[in-house]
Tab-separated table of C-alpha atoms and ligand atoms in Angstrom:
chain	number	residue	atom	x	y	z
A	1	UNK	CA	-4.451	24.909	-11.110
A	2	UNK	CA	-4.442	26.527	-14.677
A	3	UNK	CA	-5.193	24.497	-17.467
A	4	UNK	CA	-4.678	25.123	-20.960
A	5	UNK	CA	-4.717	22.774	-24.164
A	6	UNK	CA	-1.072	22.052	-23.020
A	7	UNK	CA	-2.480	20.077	-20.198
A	8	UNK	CA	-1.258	16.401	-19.726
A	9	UNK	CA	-4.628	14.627	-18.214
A	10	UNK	CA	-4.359	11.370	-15.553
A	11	UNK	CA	-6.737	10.234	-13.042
A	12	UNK	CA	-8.274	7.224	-11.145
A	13	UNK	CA	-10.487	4.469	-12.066
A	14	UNK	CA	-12.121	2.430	-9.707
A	15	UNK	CA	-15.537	1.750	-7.698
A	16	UNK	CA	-15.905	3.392	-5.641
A	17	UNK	CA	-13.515	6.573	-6.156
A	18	UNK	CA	-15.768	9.628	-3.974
A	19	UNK	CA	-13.167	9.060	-1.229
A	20	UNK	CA	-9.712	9.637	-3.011
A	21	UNK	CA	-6.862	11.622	-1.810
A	22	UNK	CA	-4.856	11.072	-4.989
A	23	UNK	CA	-5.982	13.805	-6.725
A	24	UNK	CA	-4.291	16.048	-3.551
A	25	UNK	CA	-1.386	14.250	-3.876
A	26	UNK	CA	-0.783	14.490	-7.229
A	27	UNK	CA	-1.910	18.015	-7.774
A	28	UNK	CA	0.284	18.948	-5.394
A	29	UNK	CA	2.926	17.076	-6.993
A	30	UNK	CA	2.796	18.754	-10.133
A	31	UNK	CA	2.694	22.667	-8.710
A	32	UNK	CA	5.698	21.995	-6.718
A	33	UNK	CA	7.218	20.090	-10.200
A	34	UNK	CA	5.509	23.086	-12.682
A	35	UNK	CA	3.743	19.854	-14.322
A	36	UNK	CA	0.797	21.073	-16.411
A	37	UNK	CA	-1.068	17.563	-15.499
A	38	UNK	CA	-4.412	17.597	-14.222
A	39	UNK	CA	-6.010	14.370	-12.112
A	40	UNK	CA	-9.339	13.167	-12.156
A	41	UNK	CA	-11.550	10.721	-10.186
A	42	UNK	CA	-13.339	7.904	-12.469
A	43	UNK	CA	-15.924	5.758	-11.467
A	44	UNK	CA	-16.350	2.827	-13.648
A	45	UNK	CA	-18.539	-0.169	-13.701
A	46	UNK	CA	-16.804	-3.818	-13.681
A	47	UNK	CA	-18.348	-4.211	-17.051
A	48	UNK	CA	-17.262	-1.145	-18.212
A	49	UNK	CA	-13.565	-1.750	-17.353
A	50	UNK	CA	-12.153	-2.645	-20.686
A	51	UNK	CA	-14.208	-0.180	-22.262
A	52	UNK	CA	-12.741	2.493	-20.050
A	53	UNK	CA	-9.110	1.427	-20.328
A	54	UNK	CA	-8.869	1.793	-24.107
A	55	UNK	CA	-11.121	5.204	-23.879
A	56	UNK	CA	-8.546	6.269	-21.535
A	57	UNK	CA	-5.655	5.372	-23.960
A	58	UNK	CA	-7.724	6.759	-26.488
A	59	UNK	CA	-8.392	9.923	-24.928
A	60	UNK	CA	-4.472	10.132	-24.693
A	61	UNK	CA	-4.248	10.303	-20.970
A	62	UNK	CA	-0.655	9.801	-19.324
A	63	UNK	CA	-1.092	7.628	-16.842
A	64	UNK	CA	-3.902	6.131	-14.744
A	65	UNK	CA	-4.141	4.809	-11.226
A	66	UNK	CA	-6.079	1.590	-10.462
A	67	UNK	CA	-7.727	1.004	-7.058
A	68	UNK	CA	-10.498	-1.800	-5.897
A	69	UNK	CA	-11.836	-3.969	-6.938
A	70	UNK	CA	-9.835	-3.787	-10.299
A	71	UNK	CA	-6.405	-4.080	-8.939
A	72	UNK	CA	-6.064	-7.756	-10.821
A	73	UNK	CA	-9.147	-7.701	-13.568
A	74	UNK	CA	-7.252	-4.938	-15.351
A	75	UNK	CA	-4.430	-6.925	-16.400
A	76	UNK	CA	-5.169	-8.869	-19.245
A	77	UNK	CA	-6.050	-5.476	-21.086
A	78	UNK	CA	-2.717	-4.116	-20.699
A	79	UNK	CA	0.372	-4.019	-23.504
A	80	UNK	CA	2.844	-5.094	-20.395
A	81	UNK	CA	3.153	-5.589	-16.878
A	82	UNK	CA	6.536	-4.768	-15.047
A	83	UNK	CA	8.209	-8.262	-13.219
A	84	UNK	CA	7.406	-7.056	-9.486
A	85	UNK	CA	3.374	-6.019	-10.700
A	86	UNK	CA	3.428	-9.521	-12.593
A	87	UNK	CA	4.583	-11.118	-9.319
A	88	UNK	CA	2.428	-9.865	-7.217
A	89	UNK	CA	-0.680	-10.601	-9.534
A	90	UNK	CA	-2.046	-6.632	-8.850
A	91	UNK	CA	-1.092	-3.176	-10.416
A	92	UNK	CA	-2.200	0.284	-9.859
A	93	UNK	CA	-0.263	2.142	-11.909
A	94	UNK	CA	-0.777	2.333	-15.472
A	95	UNK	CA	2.030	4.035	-17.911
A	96	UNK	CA	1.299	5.298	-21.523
A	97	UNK	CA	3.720	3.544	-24.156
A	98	UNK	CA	2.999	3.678	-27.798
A	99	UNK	CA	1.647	0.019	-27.183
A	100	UNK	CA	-0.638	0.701	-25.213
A	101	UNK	CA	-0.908	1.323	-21.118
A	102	UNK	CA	1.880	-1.003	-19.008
A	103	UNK	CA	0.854	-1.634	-15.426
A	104	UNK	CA	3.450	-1.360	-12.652
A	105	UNK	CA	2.515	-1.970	-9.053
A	106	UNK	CA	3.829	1.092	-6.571
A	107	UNK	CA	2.132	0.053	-3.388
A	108	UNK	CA	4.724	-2.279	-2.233
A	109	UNK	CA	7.834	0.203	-3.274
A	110	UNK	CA	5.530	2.435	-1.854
A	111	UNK	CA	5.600	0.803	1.543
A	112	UNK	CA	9.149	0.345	1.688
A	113	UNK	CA	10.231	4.378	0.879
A	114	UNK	CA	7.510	5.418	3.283
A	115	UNK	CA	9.200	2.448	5.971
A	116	UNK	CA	12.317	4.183	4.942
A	117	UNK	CA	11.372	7.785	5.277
A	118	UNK	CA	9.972	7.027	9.112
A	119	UNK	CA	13.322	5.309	10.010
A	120	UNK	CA	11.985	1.671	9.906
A	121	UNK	CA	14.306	-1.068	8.753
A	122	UNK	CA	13.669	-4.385	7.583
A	123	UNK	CA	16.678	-5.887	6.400
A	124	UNK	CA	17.632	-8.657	9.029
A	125	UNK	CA	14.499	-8.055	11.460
A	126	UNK	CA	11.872	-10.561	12.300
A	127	UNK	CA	8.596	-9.108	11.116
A	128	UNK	CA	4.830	-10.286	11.529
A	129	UNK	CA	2.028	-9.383	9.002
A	130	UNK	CA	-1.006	-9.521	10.269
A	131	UNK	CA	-3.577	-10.494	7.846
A	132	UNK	CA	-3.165	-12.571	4.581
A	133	UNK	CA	-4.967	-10.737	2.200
A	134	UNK	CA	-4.127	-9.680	-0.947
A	135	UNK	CA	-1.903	-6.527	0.138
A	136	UNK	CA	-0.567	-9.361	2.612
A	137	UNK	CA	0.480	-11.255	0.348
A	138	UNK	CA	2.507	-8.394	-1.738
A	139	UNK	CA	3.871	-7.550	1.739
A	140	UNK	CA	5.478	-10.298	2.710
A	141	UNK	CA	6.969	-10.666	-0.895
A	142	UNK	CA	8.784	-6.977	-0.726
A	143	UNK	CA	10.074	-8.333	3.098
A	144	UNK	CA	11.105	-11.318	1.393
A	145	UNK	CA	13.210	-9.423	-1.103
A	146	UNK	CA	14.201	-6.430	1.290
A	147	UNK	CA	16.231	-9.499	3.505
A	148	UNK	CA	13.703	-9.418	6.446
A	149	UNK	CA	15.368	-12.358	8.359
A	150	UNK	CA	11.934	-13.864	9.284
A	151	UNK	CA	8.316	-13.272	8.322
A	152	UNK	CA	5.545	-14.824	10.448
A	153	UNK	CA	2.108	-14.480	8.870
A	154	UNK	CA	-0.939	-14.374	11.374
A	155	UNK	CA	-4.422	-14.255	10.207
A	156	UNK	CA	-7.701	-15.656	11.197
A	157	UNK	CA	-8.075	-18.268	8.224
A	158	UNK	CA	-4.729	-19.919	8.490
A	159	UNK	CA	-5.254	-21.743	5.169
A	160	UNK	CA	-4.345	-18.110	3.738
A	161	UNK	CA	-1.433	-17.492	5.595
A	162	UNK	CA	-0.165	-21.257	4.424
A	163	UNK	CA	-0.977	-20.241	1.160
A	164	UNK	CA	1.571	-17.239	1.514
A	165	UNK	CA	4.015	-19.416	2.850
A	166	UNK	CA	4.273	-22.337	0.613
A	167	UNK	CA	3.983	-19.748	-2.446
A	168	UNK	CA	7.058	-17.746	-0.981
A	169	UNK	CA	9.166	-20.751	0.785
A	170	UNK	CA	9.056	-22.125	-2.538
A	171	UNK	CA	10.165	-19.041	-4.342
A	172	UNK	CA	13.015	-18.613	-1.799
A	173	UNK	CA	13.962	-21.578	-1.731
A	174	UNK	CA	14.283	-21.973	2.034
A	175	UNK	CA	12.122	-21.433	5.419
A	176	UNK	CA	11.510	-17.959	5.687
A	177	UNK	CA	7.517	-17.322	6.220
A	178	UNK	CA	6.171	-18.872	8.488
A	179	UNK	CA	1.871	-19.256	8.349
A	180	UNK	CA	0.431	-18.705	12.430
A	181	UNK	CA	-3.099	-18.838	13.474
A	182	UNK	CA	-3.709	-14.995	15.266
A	183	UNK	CA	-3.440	-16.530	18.657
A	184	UNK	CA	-0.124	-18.550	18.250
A	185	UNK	CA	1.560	-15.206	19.316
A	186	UNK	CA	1.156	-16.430	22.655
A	187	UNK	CA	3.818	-19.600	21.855
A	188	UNK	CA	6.486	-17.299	20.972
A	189	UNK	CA	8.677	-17.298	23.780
A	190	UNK	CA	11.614	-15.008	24.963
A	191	UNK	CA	12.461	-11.229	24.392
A	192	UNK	CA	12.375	-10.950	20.415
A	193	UNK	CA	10.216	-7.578	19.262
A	194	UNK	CA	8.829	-7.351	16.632
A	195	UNK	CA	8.437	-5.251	13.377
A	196	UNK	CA	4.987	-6.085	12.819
A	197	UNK	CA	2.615	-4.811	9.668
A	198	UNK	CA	-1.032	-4.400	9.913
A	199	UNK	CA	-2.531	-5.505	6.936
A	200	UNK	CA	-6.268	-6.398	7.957
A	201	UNK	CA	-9.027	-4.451	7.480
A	202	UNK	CA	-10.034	-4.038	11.047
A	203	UNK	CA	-9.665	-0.440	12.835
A	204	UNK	CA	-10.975	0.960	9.788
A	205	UNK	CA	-13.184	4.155	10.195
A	206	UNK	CA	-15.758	3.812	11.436
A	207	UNK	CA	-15.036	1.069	13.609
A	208	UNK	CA	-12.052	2.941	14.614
A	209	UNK	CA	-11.786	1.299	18.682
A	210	UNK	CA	-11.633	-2.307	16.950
A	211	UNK	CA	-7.720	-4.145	16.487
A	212	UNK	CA	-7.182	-7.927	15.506
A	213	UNK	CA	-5.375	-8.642	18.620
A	214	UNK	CA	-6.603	-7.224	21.824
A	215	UNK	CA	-4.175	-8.734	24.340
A	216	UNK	CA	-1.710	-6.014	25.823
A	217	UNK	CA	1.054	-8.952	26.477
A	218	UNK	CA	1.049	-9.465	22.319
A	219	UNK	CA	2.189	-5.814	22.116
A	220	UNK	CA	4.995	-6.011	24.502
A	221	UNK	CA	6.434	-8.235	21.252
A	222	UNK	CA	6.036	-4.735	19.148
A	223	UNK	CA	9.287	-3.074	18.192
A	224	UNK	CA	7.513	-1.122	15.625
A	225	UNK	CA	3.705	-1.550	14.514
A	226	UNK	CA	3.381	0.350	10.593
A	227	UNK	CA	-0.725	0.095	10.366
A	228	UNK	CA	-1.581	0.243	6.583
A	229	UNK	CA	-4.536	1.720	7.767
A	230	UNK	CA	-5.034	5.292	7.186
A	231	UNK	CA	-8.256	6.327	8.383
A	232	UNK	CA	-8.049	6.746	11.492
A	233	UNK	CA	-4.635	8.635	11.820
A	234	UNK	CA	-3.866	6.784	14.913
A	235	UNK	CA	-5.932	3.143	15.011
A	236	UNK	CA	-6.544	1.550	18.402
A	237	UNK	CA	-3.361	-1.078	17.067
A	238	UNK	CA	-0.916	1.967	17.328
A	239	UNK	CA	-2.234	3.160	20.427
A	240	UNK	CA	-1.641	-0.382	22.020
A	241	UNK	CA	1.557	-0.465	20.542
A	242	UNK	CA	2.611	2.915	21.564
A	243	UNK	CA	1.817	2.320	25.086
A	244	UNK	CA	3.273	-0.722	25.052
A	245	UNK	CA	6.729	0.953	24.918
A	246	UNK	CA	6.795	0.676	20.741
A	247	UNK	CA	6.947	3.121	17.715
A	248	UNK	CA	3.870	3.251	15.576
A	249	UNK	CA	2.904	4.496	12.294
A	250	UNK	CA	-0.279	4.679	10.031
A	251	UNK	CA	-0.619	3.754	5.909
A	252	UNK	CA	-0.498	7.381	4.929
A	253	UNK	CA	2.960	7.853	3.978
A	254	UNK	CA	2.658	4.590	1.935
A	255	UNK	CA	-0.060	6.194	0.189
A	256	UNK	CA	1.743	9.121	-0.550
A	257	UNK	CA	4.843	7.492	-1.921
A	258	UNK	CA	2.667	5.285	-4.072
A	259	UNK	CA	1.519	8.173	-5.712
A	260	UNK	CA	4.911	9.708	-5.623
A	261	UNK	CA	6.262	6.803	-7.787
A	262	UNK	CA	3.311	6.944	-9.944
A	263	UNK	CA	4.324	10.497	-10.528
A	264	UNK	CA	7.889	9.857	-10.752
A	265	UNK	CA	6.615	7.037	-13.853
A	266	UNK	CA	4.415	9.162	-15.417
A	267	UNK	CA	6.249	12.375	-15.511
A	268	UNK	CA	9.452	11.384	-15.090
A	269	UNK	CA	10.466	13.697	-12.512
A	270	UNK	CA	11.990	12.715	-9.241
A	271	UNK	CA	10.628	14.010	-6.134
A	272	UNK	CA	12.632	14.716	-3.422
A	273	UNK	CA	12.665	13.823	0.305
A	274	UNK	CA	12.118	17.979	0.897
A	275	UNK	CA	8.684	17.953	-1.473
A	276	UNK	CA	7.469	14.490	-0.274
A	277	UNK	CA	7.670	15.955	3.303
A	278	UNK	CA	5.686	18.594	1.665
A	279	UNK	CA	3.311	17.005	0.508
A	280	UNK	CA	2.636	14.637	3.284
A	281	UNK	CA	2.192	17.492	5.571
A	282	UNK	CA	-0.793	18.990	3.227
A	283	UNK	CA	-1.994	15.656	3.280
A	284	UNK	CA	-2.059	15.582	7.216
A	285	UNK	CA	-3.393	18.694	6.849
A	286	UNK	CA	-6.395	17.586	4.691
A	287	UNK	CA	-7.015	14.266	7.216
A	288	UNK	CA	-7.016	16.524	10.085
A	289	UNK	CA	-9.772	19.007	8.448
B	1	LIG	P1	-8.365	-8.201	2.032
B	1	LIG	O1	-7.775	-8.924	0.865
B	1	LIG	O2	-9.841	-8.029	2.103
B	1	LIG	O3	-7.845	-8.943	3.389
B	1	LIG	C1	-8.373	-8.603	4.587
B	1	LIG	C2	-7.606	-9.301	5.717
B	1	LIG	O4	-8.195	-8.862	6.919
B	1	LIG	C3	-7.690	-10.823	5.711
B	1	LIG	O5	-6.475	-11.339	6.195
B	1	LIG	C4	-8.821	-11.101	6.703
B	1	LIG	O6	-8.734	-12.342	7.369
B	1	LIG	C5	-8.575	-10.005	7.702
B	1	LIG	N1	-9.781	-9.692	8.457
B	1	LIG	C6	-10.880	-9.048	8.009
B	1	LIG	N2	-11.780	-8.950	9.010
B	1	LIG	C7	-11.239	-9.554	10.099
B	1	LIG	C8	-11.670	-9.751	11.437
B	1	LIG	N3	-12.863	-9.304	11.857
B	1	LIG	N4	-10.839	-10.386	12.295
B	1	LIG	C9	-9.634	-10.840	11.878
B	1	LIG	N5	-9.160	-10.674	10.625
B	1	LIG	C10	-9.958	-10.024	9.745
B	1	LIG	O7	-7.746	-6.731	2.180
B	1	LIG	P2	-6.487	-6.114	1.445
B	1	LIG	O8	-6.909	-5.609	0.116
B	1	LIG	O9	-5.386	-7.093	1.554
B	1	LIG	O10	-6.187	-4.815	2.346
B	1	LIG	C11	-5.623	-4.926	3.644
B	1	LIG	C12	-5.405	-3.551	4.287
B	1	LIG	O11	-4.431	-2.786	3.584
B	1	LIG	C13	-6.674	-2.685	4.334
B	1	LIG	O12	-6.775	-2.140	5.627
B	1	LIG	C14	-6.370	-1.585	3.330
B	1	LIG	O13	-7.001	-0.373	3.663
B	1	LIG	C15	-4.877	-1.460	3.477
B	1	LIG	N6	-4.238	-0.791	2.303
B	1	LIG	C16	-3.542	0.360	2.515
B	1	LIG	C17	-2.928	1.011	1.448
B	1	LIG	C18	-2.173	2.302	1.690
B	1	LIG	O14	-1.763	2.944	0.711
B	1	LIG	N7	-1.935	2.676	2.922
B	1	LIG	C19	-3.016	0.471	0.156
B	1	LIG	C20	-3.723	-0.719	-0.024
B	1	LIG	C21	-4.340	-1.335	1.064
B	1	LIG	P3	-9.384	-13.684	6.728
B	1	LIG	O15	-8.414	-14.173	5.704
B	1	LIG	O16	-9.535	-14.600	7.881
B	1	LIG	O17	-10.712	-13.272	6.139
């Protein structure tokens, strides 16, 4: 990387940040783009956040990513927030305007190129989400608007998943999600499969042979399983689903393509299919080290 006083600056601020692979992604974003735009790592304290969003405007950087726990606090110090990152209540994508930074959220488009990119459609299928956390919740609104034809939400505190479904029924203005405890799986009956989304926590490095449902029969309902997990590679969910006769993917791609739309926002460049594939394979690369 060369830089010069040319050299547009972006980065990350969040707590904690030691574990990042934006700054791969985005550097090697910007080589294969000739971008002179360097990407930096920021730690910041949650009373320090304000502080550190108008030093970062100040200190005319392009574009900033947010990550946790600030996903949500950040917003009221922003100039604007796009409709779908106002919807969803979270952004992590910050553009410079002459206002002042405008936070977009690119997880959620994220998800859906990367679902794209591995083949995986949504429009008309019956998905699950497992989990009804907050990257739940922004989930099953991008199925919602993607035309999934049904969206079951299982989770251990079913008050969550109810929450999810009364916000989005009413939005919709019909039945679509229903809210499941994690073991009403076992009432579905019949042959239906599955394109089912991991969003809980659980499988996480280190406790990499843990899943949120054990039972091999619950997998035999998996068409597709797309872990948001990244870390493992291969969690002990897409194992069960693989061997259950389904296709399985991790969260890395999604992580990739949120970055790529970041970069897309900030630069204004569009990055193809040939260069994402790139760029994910560097970032396999960098897992596998
Ligand atoms: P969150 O708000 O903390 O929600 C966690 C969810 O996991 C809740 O539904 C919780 O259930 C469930 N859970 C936690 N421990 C459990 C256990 N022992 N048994 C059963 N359920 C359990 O998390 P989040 O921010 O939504 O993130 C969800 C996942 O998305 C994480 O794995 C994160 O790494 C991943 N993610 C990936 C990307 C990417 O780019 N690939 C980006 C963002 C997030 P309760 O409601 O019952 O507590």
């Amino acid at each position: 990387m060369y830089i010069d006083g040319k050299t547009r600056t972006c980065g990350l601020i969040g707590n904690p940040v030691e574990h990042t692979m934006s700054p791969a992604i985005h550097h090697f974003l910007a080589e294969k783009t000739g971008q002179n735009l360097a990407y930096l790592p920021f730690l910041v304290e949650e009373e320090r956040l304000e502080d550190a969003i108008s030093g970062a405007y100040a200190l005319n950087l392009l574009g900033v990513n947010v990550t946790v726990p600030y996903k949500s606090d950040v917003l009221p110090f922003l100039s604007d927030v796009d409709p779908l990152a106002k919807q969803i209540g979270a952004v992590n994508t910050l553009v410079r305007t002459d206002e002042g930074f405008k936070g977009y959220n690119t997880d959620m488009p994220g998800l859906y190129r990367a679902m794209q990119s591995d083949g995986v459609n949504i429009e008309g299928e019956s998905v699950m989400i497992l989990g009804a956390g907050g990257v739940a919740r922004a989930v099953a609104m991008m199925l919602a608007k993607k035309n999934a034809k049904e969206i079951l939400i299982l989770n251990r505190t079913l008050e969550r998943a109810q929450a999810i479904e009364d916000e989005i029924n009413e939005i919709e203005g019909r039945h679509l999600v229903s809210a499941m405890s994690l073991d009403a799986w076992k009432e579905l009956t019949g042959e239906k499969r599955f394109v089912v989304i991991q969003a809980t926590k659980v499988g996480m490095h280190p406790f990499t042979e843990e899943t949120v449902i054990t039972e091999k029969a619950f997998y035999k309902k998996v068409k597709v399983g797309y872990d948001l997990i990244y870390n493992p590679l291969e969690t002990r969910f897409m194992q069960l689903v693989k061997k259950a006769g389904g296709r399985a993917y991790p969260g890395l791609k999604m992580l990739l393509y949120q970055g790529i739309i970041a970069f897309e926002l900030w630069t204004g460049e569009t990055i193809t299919e040939e260069i994402a594939n790139d760029a994910y394979a560097a970032l396999l690369a960098q897992m596998n080290k």
